Tab-separated table of C-alpha atoms and ligand atoms in Angstrom:
chain	number	residue	atom	x	y	z
A	1	UNK	CA	0.378	-0.032	0.008
A	2	UNK	CA	1.172	3.525	-1.012
A	3	UNK	CA	1.115	6.250	1.621
A	4	UNK	CA	-0.780	9.161	0.155
A	5	UNK	CA	1.467	12.166	0.361
A	6	UNK	CA	0.432	15.730	0.282
A	7	UNK	CA	3.176	18.361	-0.153
A	8	UNK	CA	2.961	21.817	-0.342
A	9	UNK	CA	5.337	24.112	-2.721
A	10	UNK	CA	4.569	27.588	-1.343
A	11	UNK	CA	7.334	29.013	-4.466
A	12	UNK	CA	8.653	32.394	-3.954
A	13	UNK	CA	5.870	33.941	-1.489
A	14	UNK	CA	5.131	34.701	1.979
A	15	UNK	CA	6.545	37.098	4.583
A	16	UNK	CA	7.410	35.871	8.181
A	17	UNK	CA	4.699	37.316	9.344
A	18	UNK	CA	2.107	35.256	6.872
A	19	UNK	CA	4.203	32.027	7.012
A	20	UNK	CA	4.034	32.218	10.853
A	21	UNK	CA	0.068	32.568	10.343
A	22	UNK	CA	0.101	29.694	7.914
A	23	UNK	CA	2.228	27.466	10.099
A	24	UNK	CA	-0.229	27.856	13.139
A	25	UNK	CA	-3.484	26.818	11.144
A	26	UNK	CA	-1.680	23.794	9.647
A	27	UNK	CA	-0.640	22.918	13.485
A	28	UNK	CA	-4.128	23.502	14.461
A	29	UNK	CA	-5.809	21.411	11.610
A	30	UNK	CA	-3.124	18.733	10.858
A	31	UNK	CA	-5.126	16.239	13.759
A	32	UNK	CA	-7.936	16.163	10.889
A	33	UNK	CA	-5.922	14.106	8.384
A	34	UNK	CA	-6.052	10.605	9.120
A	35	UNK	CA	-4.156	8.897	5.957
A	36	UNK	CA	-1.986	11.317	4.006
A	37	UNK	CA	1.510	11.761	5.379
A	38	UNK	CA	2.068	16.095	4.757
A	39	UNK	CA	4.670	17.948	3.858
A	40	UNK	CA	5.774	22.082	3.320
A	41	UNK	CA	8.301	23.212	0.730
A	42	UNK	CA	8.748	26.777	1.776
A	43	UNK	CA	11.498	29.528	0.135
A	44	UNK	CA	14.780	28.862	2.005
A	45	UNK	CA	14.964	32.053	3.952
A	46	UNK	CA	12.112	30.521	5.653
A	47	UNK	CA	13.066	26.889	6.325
A	48	UNK	CA	14.299	27.683	10.236
A	49	UNK	CA	11.429	29.204	11.157
A	50	UNK	CA	9.306	26.101	9.393
A	51	UNK	CA	11.715	24.090	11.391
A	52	UNK	CA	11.307	25.884	14.490
A	53	UNK	CA	7.850	25.449	14.523
A	54	UNK	CA	7.310	22.229	13.091
A	55	UNK	CA	9.655	19.866	14.807
A	56	UNK	CA	7.612	17.078	17.002
A	57	UNK	CA	4.489	17.539	14.969
A	58	UNK	CA	3.685	15.137	11.923
A	59	UNK	CA	4.360	17.842	9.420
A	60	UNK	CA	7.783	17.534	7.233
A	61	UNK	CA	9.304	19.843	5.505
A	62	UNK	CA	11.070	20.415	2.519
A	63	UNK	CA	13.699	22.801	-0.190
A	64	UNK	CA	12.225	23.682	-3.623
A	65	UNK	CA	15.318	23.294	-5.279
A	66	UNK	CA	19.449	22.441	-4.571
A	67	UNK	CA	22.536	22.690	-6.171
A	68	UNK	CA	24.166	19.885	-7.694
A	69	UNK	CA	27.741	20.533	-5.941
A	70	UNK	CA	28.014	20.070	-1.942
A	71	UNK	CA	29.502	23.517	-1.352
A	72	UNK	CA	31.888	25.938	-2.675
A	73	UNK	CA	31.965	29.068	-4.830
A	74	UNK	CA	28.522	28.766	-6.398
A	75	UNK	CA	26.539	31.930	-5.376
A	76	UNK	CA	23.091	31.872	-4.343
A	77	UNK	CA	22.859	28.483	-4.730
A	78	UNK	CA	21.688	25.796	-1.664
A	79	UNK	CA	23.963	22.586	-0.991
A	80	UNK	CA	21.359	19.312	-0.178
A	81	UNK	CA	23.857	18.967	3.515
A	82	UNK	CA	22.570	23.026	4.267
A	83	UNK	CA	18.890	21.089	4.044
A	84	UNK	CA	19.414	18.443	5.745
A	85	UNK	CA	21.142	20.762	8.294
A	86	UNK	CA	17.470	22.723	8.605
A	87	UNK	CA	16.039	19.113	9.087
A	88	UNK	CA	14.268	19.083	5.548
A	89	UNK	CA	13.086	15.541	4.617
A	90	UNK	CA	12.486	16.495	0.672
A	91	UNK	CA	13.078	18.431	-1.936
A	92	UNK	CA	11.294	19.607	-5.348
A	93	UNK	CA	13.865	19.225	-8.057
A	94	UNK	CA	13.187	19.275	-11.917
A	95	UNK	CA	9.797	21.916	-11.238
A	96	UNK	CA	8.694	23.458	-14.739
A	97	UNK	CA	9.482	26.649	-13.623
A	98	UNK	CA	12.776	25.770	-13.145
A	99	UNK	CA	13.102	24.303	-16.138
A	100	UNK	CA	11.863	26.895	-18.480
A	101	UNK	CA	13.165	30.117	-16.338
A	102	UNK	CA	16.288	28.885	-15.045
A	103	UNK	CA	16.714	26.208	-17.902
A	104	UNK	CA	17.138	23.225	-16.171
A	105	UNK	CA	17.483	20.288	-18.562
A	106	UNK	CA	16.620	16.706	-17.896
A	107	UNK	CA	20.430	16.007	-17.595
A	108	UNK	CA	20.896	18.643	-14.939
A	109	UNK	CA	17.604	17.510	-13.058
A	110	UNK	CA	19.057	14.022	-13.193
A	111	UNK	CA	22.224	15.458	-11.300
A	112	UNK	CA	20.234	17.053	-8.645
A	113	UNK	CA	18.243	13.762	-8.036
A	114	UNK	CA	21.341	12.236	-7.325
A	115	UNK	CA	22.531	15.144	-5.154
A	116	UNK	CA	19.398	14.587	-2.977
A	117	UNK	CA	19.996	11.383	-2.475
A	118	UNK	CA	23.450	11.818	-1.384
A	119	UNK	CA	22.489	14.435	1.291
A	120	UNK	CA	19.883	11.617	2.594
A	121	UNK	CA	16.526	13.987	1.017
A	122	UNK	CA	14.139	12.231	-0.984
A	123	UNK	CA	13.713	13.831	-3.955
A	124	UNK	CA	10.074	15.323	-5.443
A	125	UNK	CA	11.108	14.672	-8.891
A	126	UNK	CA	8.421	17.023	-11.242
A	127	UNK	CA	7.484	15.981	-15.063
A	128	UNK	CA	5.135	17.196	-17.153
A	129	UNK	CA	4.392	18.291	-20.584
A	130	UNK	CA	3.609	21.886	-22.095
A	131	UNK	CA	0.018	22.420	-23.904
A	132	UNK	CA	1.797	22.731	-27.052
A	133	UNK	CA	3.225	19.353	-26.062
A	134	UNK	CA	-0.147	17.883	-25.408
A	135	UNK	CA	-1.857	19.603	-28.164
A	136	UNK	CA	1.123	17.362	-30.791
A	137	UNK	CA	-0.168	14.349	-29.029
A	138	UNK	CA	3.537	13.363	-27.075
A	139	UNK	CA	2.563	13.541	-23.594
A	140	UNK	CA	3.694	10.399	-23.234
A	141	UNK	CA	7.230	10.366	-25.134
A	142	UNK	CA	7.645	13.979	-22.777
A	143	UNK	CA	7.086	12.232	-19.643
A	144	UNK	CA	9.189	9.207	-20.767
A	145	UNK	CA	11.935	10.928	-21.601
A	146	UNK	CA	12.476	12.930	-18.523
A	147	UNK	CA	11.956	9.994	-16.298
A	148	UNK	CA	14.300	7.900	-18.545
A	149	UNK	CA	16.949	10.556	-17.797
A	150	UNK	CA	16.778	9.569	-13.979
A	151	UNK	CA	17.261	6.144	-14.622
A	152	UNK	CA	20.213	5.928	-17.079
A	153	UNK	CA	21.822	8.590	-14.511
A	154	UNK	CA	20.392	7.475	-11.219
A	155	UNK	CA	19.435	3.582	-11.973
A	156	UNK	CA	16.161	2.819	-11.293
A	157	UNK	CA	16.815	1.747	-7.473
A	158	UNK	CA	17.272	5.248	-6.544
A	159	UNK	CA	14.840	6.393	-8.463
A	160	UNK	CA	12.590	4.528	-6.474
A	161	UNK	CA	13.568	6.375	-3.452
A	162	UNK	CA	12.013	9.621	-4.251
A	163	UNK	CA	9.109	10.626	-5.126
A	164	UNK	CA	7.178	11.881	-8.609
A	165	UNK	CA	5.075	14.442	-9.295
A	166	UNK	CA	3.133	14.866	-12.508
A	167	UNK	CA	2.241	18.329	-13.164
A	168	UNK	CA	1.318	19.190	-16.431
A	169	UNK	CA	2.735	22.515	-17.480
A	170	UNK	CA	-0.537	23.791	-18.772
A	171	UNK	CA	-2.426	22.855	-15.462
A	172	UNK	CA	-0.331	24.913	-12.996
A	173	UNK	CA	-1.635	28.173	-11.592
A	174	UNK	CA	-3.939	28.360	-14.679
A	175	UNK	CA	-7.188	26.817	-12.770
A	176	UNK	CA	-7.467	24.601	-15.839
A	177	UNK	CA	-7.015	20.941	-13.720
A	178	UNK	CA	-5.966	17.847	-15.577
A	179	UNK	CA	-9.563	15.650	-15.749
A	180	UNK	CA	-9.320	12.476	-13.083
A	181	UNK	CA	-8.981	10.755	-16.239
A	182	UNK	CA	-6.502	12.714	-17.679
A	183	UNK	CA	-4.179	12.470	-14.793
A	184	UNK	CA	-4.732	8.775	-14.218
A	185	UNK	CA	-3.835	7.963	-17.651
A	186	UNK	CA	-0.630	9.581	-17.509
A	187	UNK	CA	0.048	8.271	-14.201
A	188	UNK	CA	-0.670	4.934	-15.648
A	189	UNK	CA	2.291	5.212	-18.008
A	190	UNK	CA	4.077	6.525	-15.909
A	191	UNK	CA	3.851	3.699	-13.770
A	192	UNK	CA	3.807	1.438	-16.519
A	193	UNK	CA	7.261	2.731	-18.045
A	194	UNK	CA	9.238	2.298	-14.691
A	195	UNK	CA	7.727	-1.309	-14.948
A	196	UNK	CA	9.787	-1.754	-17.751
A	197	UNK	CA	12.824	-1.466	-15.873
A	198	UNK	CA	11.839	-2.650	-12.202
A	199	UNK	CA	8.241	-3.938	-11.242
A	200	UNK	CA	8.551	-3.625	-7.833
A	201	UNK	CA	10.252	-0.411	-7.873
A	202	UNK	CA	7.393	1.098	-10.122
A	203	UNK	CA	4.353	-0.913	-8.030
A	204	UNK	CA	6.231	1.346	-4.347
A	205	UNK	CA	6.631	4.596	-6.362
A	206	UNK	CA	4.138	7.131	-5.221
A	207	UNK	CA	2.864	9.501	-8.175
A	208	UNK	CA	1.826	12.494	-7.092
A	209	UNK	CA	-0.535	15.002	-9.135
A	210	UNK	CA	-0.172	19.143	-9.706
A	211	UNK	CA	-1.566	21.298	-11.310
A	212	UNK	CA	-4.702	23.636	-9.670
A	213	UNK	CA	-5.402	20.975	-7.250
A	214	UNK	CA	-7.892	22.570	-4.958
A	215	UNK	CA	-10.293	20.689	-1.883
A	216	UNK	CA	-13.020	21.181	-4.515
A	217	UNK	CA	-11.238	18.535	-7.112
A	218	UNK	CA	-8.978	17.067	-4.965
A	219	UNK	CA	-11.109	13.941	-4.005
A	220	UNK	CA	-12.094	12.431	-7.412
A	221	UNK	CA	-8.147	12.640	-8.812
A	222	UNK	CA	-7.131	11.461	-5.414
A	223	UNK	CA	-9.618	8.122	-5.683
A	224	UNK	CA	-7.588	6.905	-8.846
A	225	UNK	CA	-5.226	4.164	-8.243
A	226	UNK	CA	-2.389	5.828	-9.755
A	227	UNK	CA	-2.792	8.863	-7.999
A	228	UNK	CA	-0.915	8.740	-4.846
A	229	UNK	CA	-1.663	12.813	-3.500
A	230	UNK	CA	-0.645	16.097	-4.721
A	231	UNK	CA	1.908	18.945	-4.694
A	232	UNK	CA	-0.016	21.760	-4.706
A	233	UNK	CA	1.049	25.350	-5.318
A	234	UNK	CA	-1.634	28.261	-4.753
A	235	UNK	CA	-4.094	26.137	-2.309
A	236	UNK	CA	-0.899	25.200	-0.120
A	237	UNK	CA	-0.721	29.281	0.916
A	238	UNK	CA	-4.122	28.708	2.826
A	239	UNK	CA	-4.568	26.382	5.786
A	240	UNK	CA	-7.914	26.024	5.024
A	241	UNK	CA	-7.378	24.779	1.151
A	242	UNK	CA	-4.317	22.815	2.362
A	243	UNK	CA	-5.650	20.919	4.685
A	244	UNK	CA	-9.053	20.536	2.672
A	245	UNK	CA	-6.655	18.803	0.158
A	246	UNK	CA	-4.540	16.898	3.137
A	247	UNK	CA	-8.289	15.551	4.640
A	248	UNK	CA	-9.598	14.582	1.002
A	249	UNK	CA	-7.112	11.823	1.196
A	250	UNK	CA	-8.814	10.208	4.360
A	251	UNK	CA	-11.441	8.631	2.369
B	301	13P	P1	-0.846	25.239	-9.148
B	301	13P	O1	-1.212	23.868	-7.674
B	301	13P	O2	-1.229	26.741	-8.474
B	301	13P	O3	-1.729	25.289	-9.936
B	301	13P	O4	0.759	24.974	-8.661
B	301	13P	C1	1.120	23.219	-8.997
B	301	13P	C2	2.340	23.613	-8.866
B	301	13P	O5	3.314	23.587	-9.912
B	301	13P	C3	3.049	22.603	-7.121
B	301	13P	O6	4.386	22.429	-7.474
């Protein structure tokens, strides 16, 4: 049985005051979350505050990105061991916003996967097609290429130590959610693709959906056999909405 995971990607949002308010709201409502594992990924500067507030609660936390290097002259970068130093369990890698705005390639993302594992972090490995790619009928080709890059670089066993987040780019922050059928179809494809390398890894791997997931559409997405949770952007910034998604996994 795969335990659902609901993770919040706060992206580049928040202030110290709003982060404190959000964390207080999450702590107050987390007891109603019975089934899902829960995590938040704040901007790096807020990680010490998140650690101080969430230590000893069932909510885990993580980074939004990491460097492929462990230390050194890489201005502005954050190394995996720094994240683990502040109690991070997870780190998002390969988010489409980093692929698009920071030119991250499949190869670099695969290297980040290895760097995360080396630091003892669980990668939340994001994949997904753009609108143009979906309309051209190459969704499966795109996600297969993104997965294969990690399998080739890290090996399928290491892939199995992470979590995959399928995030169709056209559904991120647009209010356009993939239908449960569209999402399930791609999730099943992803699992089957990994099964070609290792069936046991494929069966155990959690595949989250991300893209305009909200309390109102979470239950119907999570009801699908290959959707094992969510990576939540906008709705993770409001405690009530995020907890609403987390409790949708209870049923
Ligand atoms: P939204 O939930 O805001 O669409 O963002 C999804 C996402 O990119 C999570 O990583």
